Each structure stands twice: as C-alpha cells, then as structure tokens.
Short mmCIF file of C-alpha atoms and ligand atoms in Angstrom, two decimals:
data_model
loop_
_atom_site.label_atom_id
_atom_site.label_comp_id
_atom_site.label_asym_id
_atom_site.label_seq_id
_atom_site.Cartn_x
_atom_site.Cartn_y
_atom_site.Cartn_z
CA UNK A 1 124.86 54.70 95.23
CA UNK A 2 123.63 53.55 98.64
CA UNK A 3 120.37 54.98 100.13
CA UNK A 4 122.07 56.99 102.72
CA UNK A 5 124.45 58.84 99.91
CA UNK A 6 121.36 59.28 98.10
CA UNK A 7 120.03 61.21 101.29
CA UNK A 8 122.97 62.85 101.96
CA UNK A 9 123.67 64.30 98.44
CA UNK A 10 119.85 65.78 98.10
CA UNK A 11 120.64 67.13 101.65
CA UNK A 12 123.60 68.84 100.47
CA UNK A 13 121.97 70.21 97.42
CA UNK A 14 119.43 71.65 99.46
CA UNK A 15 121.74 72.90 101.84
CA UNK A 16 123.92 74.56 99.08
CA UNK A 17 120.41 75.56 97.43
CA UNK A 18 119.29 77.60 100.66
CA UNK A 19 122.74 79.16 100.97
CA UNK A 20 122.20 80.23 97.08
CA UNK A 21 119.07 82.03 97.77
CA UNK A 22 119.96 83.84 100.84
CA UNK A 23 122.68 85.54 98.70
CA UNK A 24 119.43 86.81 96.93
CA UNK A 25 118.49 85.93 93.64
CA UNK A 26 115.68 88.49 93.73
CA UNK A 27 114.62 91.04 91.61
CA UNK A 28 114.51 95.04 91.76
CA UNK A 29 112.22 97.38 89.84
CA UNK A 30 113.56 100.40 88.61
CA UNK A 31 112.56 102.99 86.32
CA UNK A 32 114.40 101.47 83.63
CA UNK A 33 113.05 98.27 83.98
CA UNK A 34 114.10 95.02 86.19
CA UNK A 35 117.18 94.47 87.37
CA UNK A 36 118.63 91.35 89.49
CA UNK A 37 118.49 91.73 92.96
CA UNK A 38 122.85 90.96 92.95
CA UNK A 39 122.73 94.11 90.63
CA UNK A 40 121.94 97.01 92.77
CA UNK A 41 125.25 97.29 94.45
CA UNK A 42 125.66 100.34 97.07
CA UNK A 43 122.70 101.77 97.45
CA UNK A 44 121.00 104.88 98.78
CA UNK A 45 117.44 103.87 100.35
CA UNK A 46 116.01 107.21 100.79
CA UNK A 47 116.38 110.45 99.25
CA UNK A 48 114.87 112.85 96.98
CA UNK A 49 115.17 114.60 93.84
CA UNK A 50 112.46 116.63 94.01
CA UNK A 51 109.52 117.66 96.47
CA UNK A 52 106.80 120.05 95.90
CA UNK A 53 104.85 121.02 98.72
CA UNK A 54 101.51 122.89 97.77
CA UNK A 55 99.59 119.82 98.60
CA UNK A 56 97.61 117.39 96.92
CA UNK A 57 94.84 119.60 95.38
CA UNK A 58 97.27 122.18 93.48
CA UNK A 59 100.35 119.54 92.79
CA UNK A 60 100.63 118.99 89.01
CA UNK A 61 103.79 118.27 86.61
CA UNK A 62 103.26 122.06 85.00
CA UNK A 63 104.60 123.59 88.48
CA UNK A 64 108.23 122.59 87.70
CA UNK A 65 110.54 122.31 84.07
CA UNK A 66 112.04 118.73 84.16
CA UNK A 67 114.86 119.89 82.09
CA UNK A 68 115.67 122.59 85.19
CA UNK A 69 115.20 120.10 87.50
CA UNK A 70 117.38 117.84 85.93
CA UNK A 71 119.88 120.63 85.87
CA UNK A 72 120.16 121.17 89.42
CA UNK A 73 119.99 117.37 90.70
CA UNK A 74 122.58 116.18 88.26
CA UNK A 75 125.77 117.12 89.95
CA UNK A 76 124.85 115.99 93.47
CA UNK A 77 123.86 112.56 91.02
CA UNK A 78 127.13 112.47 89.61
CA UNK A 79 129.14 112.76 92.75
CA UNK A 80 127.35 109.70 94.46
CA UNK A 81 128.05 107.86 91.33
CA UNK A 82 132.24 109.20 91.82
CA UNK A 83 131.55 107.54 95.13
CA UNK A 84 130.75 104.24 94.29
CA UNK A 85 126.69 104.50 94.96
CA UNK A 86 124.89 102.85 92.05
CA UNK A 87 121.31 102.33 93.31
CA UNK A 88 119.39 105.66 94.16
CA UNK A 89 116.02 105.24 95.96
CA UNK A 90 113.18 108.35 94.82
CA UNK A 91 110.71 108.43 98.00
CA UNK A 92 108.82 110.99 96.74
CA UNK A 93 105.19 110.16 97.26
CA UNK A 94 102.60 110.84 94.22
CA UNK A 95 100.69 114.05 94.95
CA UNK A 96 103.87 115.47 96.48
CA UNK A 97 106.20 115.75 93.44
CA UNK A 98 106.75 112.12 92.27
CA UNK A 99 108.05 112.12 88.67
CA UNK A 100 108.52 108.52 87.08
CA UNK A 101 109.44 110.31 83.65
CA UNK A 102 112.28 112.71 84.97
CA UNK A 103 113.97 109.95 87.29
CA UNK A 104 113.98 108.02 84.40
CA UNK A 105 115.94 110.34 82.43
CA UNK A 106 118.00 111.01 85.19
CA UNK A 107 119.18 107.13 85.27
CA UNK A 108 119.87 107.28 81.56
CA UNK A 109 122.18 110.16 81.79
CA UNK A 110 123.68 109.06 85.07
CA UNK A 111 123.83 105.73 84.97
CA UNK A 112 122.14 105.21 88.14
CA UNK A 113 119.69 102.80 88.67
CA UNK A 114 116.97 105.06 90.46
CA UNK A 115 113.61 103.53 91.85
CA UNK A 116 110.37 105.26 92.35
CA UNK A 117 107.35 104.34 94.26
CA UNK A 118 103.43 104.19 94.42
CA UNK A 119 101.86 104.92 97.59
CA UNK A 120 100.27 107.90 99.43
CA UNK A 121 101.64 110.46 102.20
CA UNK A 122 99.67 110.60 104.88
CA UNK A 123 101.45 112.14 107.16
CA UNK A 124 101.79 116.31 107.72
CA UNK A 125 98.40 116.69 109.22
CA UNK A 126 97.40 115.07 105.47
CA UNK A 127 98.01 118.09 103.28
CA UNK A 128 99.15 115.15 100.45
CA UNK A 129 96.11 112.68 100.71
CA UNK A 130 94.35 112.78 97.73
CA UNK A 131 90.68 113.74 97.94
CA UNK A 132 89.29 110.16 96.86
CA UNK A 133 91.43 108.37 99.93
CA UNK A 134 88.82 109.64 102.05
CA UNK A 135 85.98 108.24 99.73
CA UNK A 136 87.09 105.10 98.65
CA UNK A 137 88.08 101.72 100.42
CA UNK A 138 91.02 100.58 101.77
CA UNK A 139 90.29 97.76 98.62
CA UNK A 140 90.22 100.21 96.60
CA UNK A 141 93.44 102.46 97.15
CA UNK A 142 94.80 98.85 96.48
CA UNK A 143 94.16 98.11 93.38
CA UNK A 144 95.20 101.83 91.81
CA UNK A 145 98.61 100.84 93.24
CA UNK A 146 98.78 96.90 92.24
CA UNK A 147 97.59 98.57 88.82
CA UNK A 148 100.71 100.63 88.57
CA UNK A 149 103.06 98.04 89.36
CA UNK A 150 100.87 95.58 86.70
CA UNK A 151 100.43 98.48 83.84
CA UNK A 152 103.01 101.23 85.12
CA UNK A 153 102.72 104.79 86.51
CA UNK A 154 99.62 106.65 84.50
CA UNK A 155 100.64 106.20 80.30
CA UNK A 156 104.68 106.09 81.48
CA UNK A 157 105.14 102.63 81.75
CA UNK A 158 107.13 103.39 84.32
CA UNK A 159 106.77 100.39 87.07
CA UNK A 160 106.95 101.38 90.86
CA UNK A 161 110.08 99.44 92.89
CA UNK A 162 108.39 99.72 96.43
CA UNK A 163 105.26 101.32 98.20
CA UNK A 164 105.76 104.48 100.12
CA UNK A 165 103.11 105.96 102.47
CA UNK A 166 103.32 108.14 104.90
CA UNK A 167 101.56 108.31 108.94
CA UNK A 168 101.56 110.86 111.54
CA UNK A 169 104.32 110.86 114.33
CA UNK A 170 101.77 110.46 117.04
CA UNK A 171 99.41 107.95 116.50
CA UNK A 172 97.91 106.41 113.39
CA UNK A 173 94.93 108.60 112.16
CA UNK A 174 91.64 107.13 110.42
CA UNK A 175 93.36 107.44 107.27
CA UNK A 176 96.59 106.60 107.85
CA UNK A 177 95.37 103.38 109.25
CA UNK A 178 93.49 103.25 105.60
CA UNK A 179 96.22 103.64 103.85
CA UNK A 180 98.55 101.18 106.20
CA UNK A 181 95.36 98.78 105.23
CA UNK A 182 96.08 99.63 101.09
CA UNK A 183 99.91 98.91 101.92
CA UNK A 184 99.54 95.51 103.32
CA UNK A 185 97.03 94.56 100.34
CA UNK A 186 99.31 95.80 97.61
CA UNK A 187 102.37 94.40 99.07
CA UNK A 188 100.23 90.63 98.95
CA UNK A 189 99.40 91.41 95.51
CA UNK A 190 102.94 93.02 94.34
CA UNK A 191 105.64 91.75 96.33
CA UNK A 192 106.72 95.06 96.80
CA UNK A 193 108.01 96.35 100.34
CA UNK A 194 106.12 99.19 102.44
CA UNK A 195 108.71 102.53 103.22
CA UNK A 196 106.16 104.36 105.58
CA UNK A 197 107.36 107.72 106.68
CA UNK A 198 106.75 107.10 110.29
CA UNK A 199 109.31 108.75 112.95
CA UNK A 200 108.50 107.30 116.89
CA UNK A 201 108.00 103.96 117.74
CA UNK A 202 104.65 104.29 119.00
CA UNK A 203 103.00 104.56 114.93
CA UNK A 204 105.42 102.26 114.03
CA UNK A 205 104.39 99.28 116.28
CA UNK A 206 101.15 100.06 115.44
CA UNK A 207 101.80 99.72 111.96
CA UNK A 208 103.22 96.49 112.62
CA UNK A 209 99.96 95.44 113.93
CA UNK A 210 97.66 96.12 111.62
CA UNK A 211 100.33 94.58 109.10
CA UNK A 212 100.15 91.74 110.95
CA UNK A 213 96.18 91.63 111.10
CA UNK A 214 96.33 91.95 106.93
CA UNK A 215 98.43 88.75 107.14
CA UNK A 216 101.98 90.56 105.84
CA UNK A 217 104.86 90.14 107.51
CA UNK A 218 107.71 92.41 109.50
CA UNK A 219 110.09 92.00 106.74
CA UNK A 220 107.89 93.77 104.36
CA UNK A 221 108.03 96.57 106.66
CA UNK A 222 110.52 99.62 106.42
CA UNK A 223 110.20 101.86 109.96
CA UNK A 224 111.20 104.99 107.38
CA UNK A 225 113.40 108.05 109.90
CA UNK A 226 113.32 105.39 112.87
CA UNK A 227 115.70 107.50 114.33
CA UNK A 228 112.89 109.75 115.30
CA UNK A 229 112.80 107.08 118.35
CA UNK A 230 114.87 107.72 121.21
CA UNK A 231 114.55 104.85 122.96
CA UNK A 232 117.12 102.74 121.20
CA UNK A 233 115.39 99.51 123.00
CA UNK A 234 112.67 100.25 120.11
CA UNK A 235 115.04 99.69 117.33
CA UNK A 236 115.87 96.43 118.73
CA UNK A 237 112.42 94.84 119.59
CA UNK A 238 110.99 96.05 115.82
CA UNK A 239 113.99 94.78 114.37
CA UNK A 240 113.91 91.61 116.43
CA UNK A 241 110.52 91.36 114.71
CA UNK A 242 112.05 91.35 111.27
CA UNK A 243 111.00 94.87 110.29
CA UNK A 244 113.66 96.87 109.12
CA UNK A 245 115.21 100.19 110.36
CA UNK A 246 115.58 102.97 108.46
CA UNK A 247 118.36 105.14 110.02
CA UNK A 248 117.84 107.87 106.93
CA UNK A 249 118.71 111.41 108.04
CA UNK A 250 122.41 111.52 108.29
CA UNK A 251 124.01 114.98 107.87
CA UNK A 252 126.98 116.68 108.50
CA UNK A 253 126.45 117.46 112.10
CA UNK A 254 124.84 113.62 113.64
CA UNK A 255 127.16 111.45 112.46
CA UNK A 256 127.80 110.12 115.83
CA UNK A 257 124.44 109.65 116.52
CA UNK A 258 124.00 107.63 114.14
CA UNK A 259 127.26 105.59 114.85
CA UNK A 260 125.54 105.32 118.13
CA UNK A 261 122.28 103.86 117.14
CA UNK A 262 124.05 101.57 114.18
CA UNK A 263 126.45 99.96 116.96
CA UNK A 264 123.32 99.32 119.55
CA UNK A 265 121.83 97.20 116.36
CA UNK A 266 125.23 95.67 115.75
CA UNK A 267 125.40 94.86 119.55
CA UNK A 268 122.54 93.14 119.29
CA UNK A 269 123.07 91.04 116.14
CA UNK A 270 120.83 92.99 113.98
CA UNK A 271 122.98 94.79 111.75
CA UNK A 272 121.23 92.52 108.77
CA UNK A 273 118.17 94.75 109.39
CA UNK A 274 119.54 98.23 108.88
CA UNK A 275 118.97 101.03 105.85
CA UNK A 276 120.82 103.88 105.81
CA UNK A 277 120.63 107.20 103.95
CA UNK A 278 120.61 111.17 103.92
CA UNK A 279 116.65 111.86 103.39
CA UNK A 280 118.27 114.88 101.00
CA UNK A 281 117.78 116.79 98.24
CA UNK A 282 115.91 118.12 96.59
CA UNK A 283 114.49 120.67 93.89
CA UNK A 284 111.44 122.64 95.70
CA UNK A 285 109.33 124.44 92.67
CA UNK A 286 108.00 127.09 95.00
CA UNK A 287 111.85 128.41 95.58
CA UNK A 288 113.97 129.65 93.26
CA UNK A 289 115.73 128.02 90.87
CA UNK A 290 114.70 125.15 93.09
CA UNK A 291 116.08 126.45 96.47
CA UNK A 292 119.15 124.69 98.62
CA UNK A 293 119.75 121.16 97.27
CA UNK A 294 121.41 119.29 100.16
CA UNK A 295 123.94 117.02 98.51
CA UNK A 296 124.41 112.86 98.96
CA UNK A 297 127.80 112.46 100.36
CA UNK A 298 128.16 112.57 103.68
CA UNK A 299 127.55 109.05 104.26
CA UNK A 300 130.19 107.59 101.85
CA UNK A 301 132.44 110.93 103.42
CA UNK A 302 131.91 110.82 106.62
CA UNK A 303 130.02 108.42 108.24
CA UNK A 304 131.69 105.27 107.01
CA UNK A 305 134.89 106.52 108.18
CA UNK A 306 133.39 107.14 111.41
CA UNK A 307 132.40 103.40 111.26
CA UNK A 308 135.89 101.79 110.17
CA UNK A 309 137.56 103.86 112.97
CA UNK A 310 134.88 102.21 115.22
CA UNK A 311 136.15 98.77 114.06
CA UNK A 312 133.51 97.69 111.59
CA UNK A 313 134.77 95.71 108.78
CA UNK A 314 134.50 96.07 105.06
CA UNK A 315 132.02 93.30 105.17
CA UNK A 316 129.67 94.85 107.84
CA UNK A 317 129.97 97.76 105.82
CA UNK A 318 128.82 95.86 102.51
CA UNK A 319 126.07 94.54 104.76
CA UNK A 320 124.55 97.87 104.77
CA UNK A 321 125.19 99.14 102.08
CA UNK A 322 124.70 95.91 99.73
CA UNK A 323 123.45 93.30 100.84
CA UNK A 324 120.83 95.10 103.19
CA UNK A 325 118.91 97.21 100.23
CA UNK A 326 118.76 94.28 98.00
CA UNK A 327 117.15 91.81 100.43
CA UNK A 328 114.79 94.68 101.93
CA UNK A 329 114.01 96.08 97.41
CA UNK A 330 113.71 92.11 96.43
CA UNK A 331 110.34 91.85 94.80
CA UNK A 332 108.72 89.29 97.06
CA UNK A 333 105.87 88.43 99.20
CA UNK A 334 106.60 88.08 102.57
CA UNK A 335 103.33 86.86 104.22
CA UNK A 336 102.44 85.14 107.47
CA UNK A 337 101.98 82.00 107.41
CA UNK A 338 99.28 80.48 108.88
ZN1 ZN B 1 112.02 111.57 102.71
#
C-alpha cells in the first residue's frame, strides 16, 4: 500500500471512529447498576416519585411506608412504560425525600430504568441544606458525594447517576455558591452531570461562571426549569455555551408554551441541547395517603403531537427524547481545557 492510502485509510478510521462515539458509547448509572449509554431509550429527565417537605432537620425514611409509596407511584410508572418511556430520572434531592432503596424496587417491578442522584437543595430560602453545609468546605461537601458514587448511597450500594443541587431564583446565595463549588468538584472527580434547580437566567449564568472558574465545562451543566426565563434570547446564549436546557414543567395547560420555546431552540440549531419533562409526581408524606400524584403523560399525549403537527420529524423527536438524555446522563468528564 502506498503512503498516501496508508494516510487516507487511518484518516478514514478516525473519521468513522469519531462518528462512532458521537452516537455515544457512554455509560448511565442507575439504581440497578450500569447500563450503556445506547440503552436508556426515551427518557424522562426530571420528575419525582416522592418529596417530603419538613426540611432537612426532621426528614427521615420513618416519615413515609415504602410499600404505600410504592402503591401510589406504580400506576402513573406503568403508564409511561405503556407509552414507550424506559428511562425515569428521580430528582429528589437527599434531605428532601430521596430514596435509593424504594426507586430501586420500583425499577425491578416496572422495568424502568430509574436514576437517582447525590447532591444538596439549596434553594427555598434553604429549608433542605443540611446543617454541616454551612460548617464544612466546599472540599468537603465533595468528597461525601464522590464517596457515594465510589461506595454507593449510605450501606445501599445504590450508586448516584447525576448530581442535583438546588440555588435560589434570584441570585446565588453564600451557600448556594458553596454548593455550585461541591458540584463542579464532584463532577471532575465523577463524571457525573450537575441538574441544579435554578429557574431565571440570571443564577444560571452565574452558575456557569463559577463552573467555569472550577475548570468544568457548559456541557456538564443542566439549567434545571429554564423555562422560568422569559427572555427566550437566554435559552439561546446558555445553550450556545453548551449548557443544556431543561424545559421540565410541561402540563396539561402550557403545552404551547413550550412548543414555543422548543421551536426558538430549533430555530436556532440547538435542538441537540434540549431536556424535556413534567417535574411531576409525587407521594407527599405530610398528605394523605400521599396527596394528588400528578401523572407522566402529557408529554408523550400531548405535547409531541403538538410538535409533529408543527412539522418536527420523528428524528427531531428522537433527538429529545433519545439521543439528548443519553449524551447529557453519559458518565463523563467534561472539563476545560486549558
Ligand atoms: Zn423537580
């Protein structure tokens, strides 16, 4: 073979190698275990099975019966399953109702994959920080979290599949700037990618920043309820960035919003950094029986509908749904590099 095939065929190879791995050969944690990143199929990137909202110095697993919760969740499960969904993301922060042993029981008797989370909420004026955020280093928070993705959740074995924390809508308080800080340092440590409950654009940029200070990059970042901005021009510059945007409070009555926001992103080429979801749920201990569960459906029901009629293909659709949550859920480092 002459020297120029040789250069060619290695070219090719690499070229073929590079298209390989941007159909994602990644991995996803969930409560079961790992899973390939090609596994994950239609997937739900934020919702809840159960909440409980007494705040971080009462919260405690006696406050609700795991069989009753399973109870309640399971049919609204079921019916996402009937639909085609087969990945199931649990944001429920620790101190605010996370429970790694009852989602995993729920994905054995679904057959859902279902990922959890390590992180803390800091947002609603900090009712679900834990006392010892305030005492201990950003360093510190770090390494309880890289310690449950290395050992698992407490004695569960039960590994976390992304980090969710939580910041107030206004502007990023001492401690949620502490706990952005723990994010960025787990994520280098982990691979796993930040969901911060976040709202405006005015936390989230700053978020970015100090993100960007720690030396992790937009991609690790999901803007969690971005449609909390109204200034659509937002969505584009963060996503323009490489963050992604978390459109994840559809319901029966802002469908069209959200066809709204999803076409301004499509418009604009960005439709590869979109998450959708409900944000529903959920069993809530302090009501009875658990209170109003609001179902999982309306998405696959509604708003997809909405989106074919507004000429989106089956592909774009698949980009969302698919091939969106496994690139953001891959189990990577995205750092910048200097
Ligand atoms: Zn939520």
């Amino acid at each position: 073979m002459s020297k120029v095939k040789i250069v060619f065929s290695v070219v090719f190879l690499l070229l073929l190698f590079s298209q390989c791995s941007t159909l994602n050969d990644g991995m996803i944690m969930t409560v079961k275990g790992p899973i390939k990143a090609t596994e994950m199929g239609v997937s739900l990137t934020h919702e809840h099975v159960l909440v409980d909202f007494i705040g971080a110095d009462s919260v405690n697993e006696s406050r609700w019966d795991k069989s009753k919760v399973s109870e309640k969740a399971m049919p609204y499960l079921m019916a996402i399953k009937k639909l085609g969904c087969q990945t199931f993301v649990e944001c429920t922060p620790e101190y605010i109702g996370r429970d790694p042993i009852l989602l995993k029981s729920l994905s054995e008797s679904t057959g859902l994959n279902i990922i959890t989370n390590t992180g803390y909420y800091g947002a609603a004026n900090d009712k679900y920080v834990p006392k010892h955020a305030y005492e201990e280093s950003a360093e510190e928070l770090a390494s309880r979290w890289v310690d449950e993705w290395n050992n698992g959740i407490g004695s569960t074995g039960i590994k976390p599949g992304f980090i969710k924390i939580g910041v107030d809508s206004k502007t990023l308080s001492d401690i949620d700037r502490k706990l952005v800080i723990a994010a960025a340092k787990t994520h280098l440590k982990t691979g796993l990618v930040i969901a911060s409950h976040t709202g405006p654009a005015i936390p989230a940029f700053e978020e970015l920043e100090i993100l960007k200070n720690e030396g992790v990059a937009p991609e690790a970042f999901i803007w969690v309820h971005a449609q909390g901005e109204k200034d659509l021009s937002n969505h584009i510059k963060a996503a323009t960035m490489g963050a992604w945007i978390g459109l994840d409070g559809i319901g029966e009555d802002n469908c069209e919003d959200y066809v709204r926001m999803i076409k301004n992103l499509k418009e604009n080429d960005l439709l590869n950094k979109v998450l959708l979801s409900h944000d529903a749920g959920w069993y809530d201990p302090a009501k009875e029986n658990g209170g109003e569960f609001r179902g999982f459906t309306t998405l696959f029901e509604k708003l997809i509908p909405l989106l074919k009629a507004e000429g989106f293909t089956e592909k774009e659709i698949d980009q969302l749904m698919i091939t969106n949550p496994a690139e953001a859920f891959s189990i990577r480092v995205r750092n910048i590099k200097k």
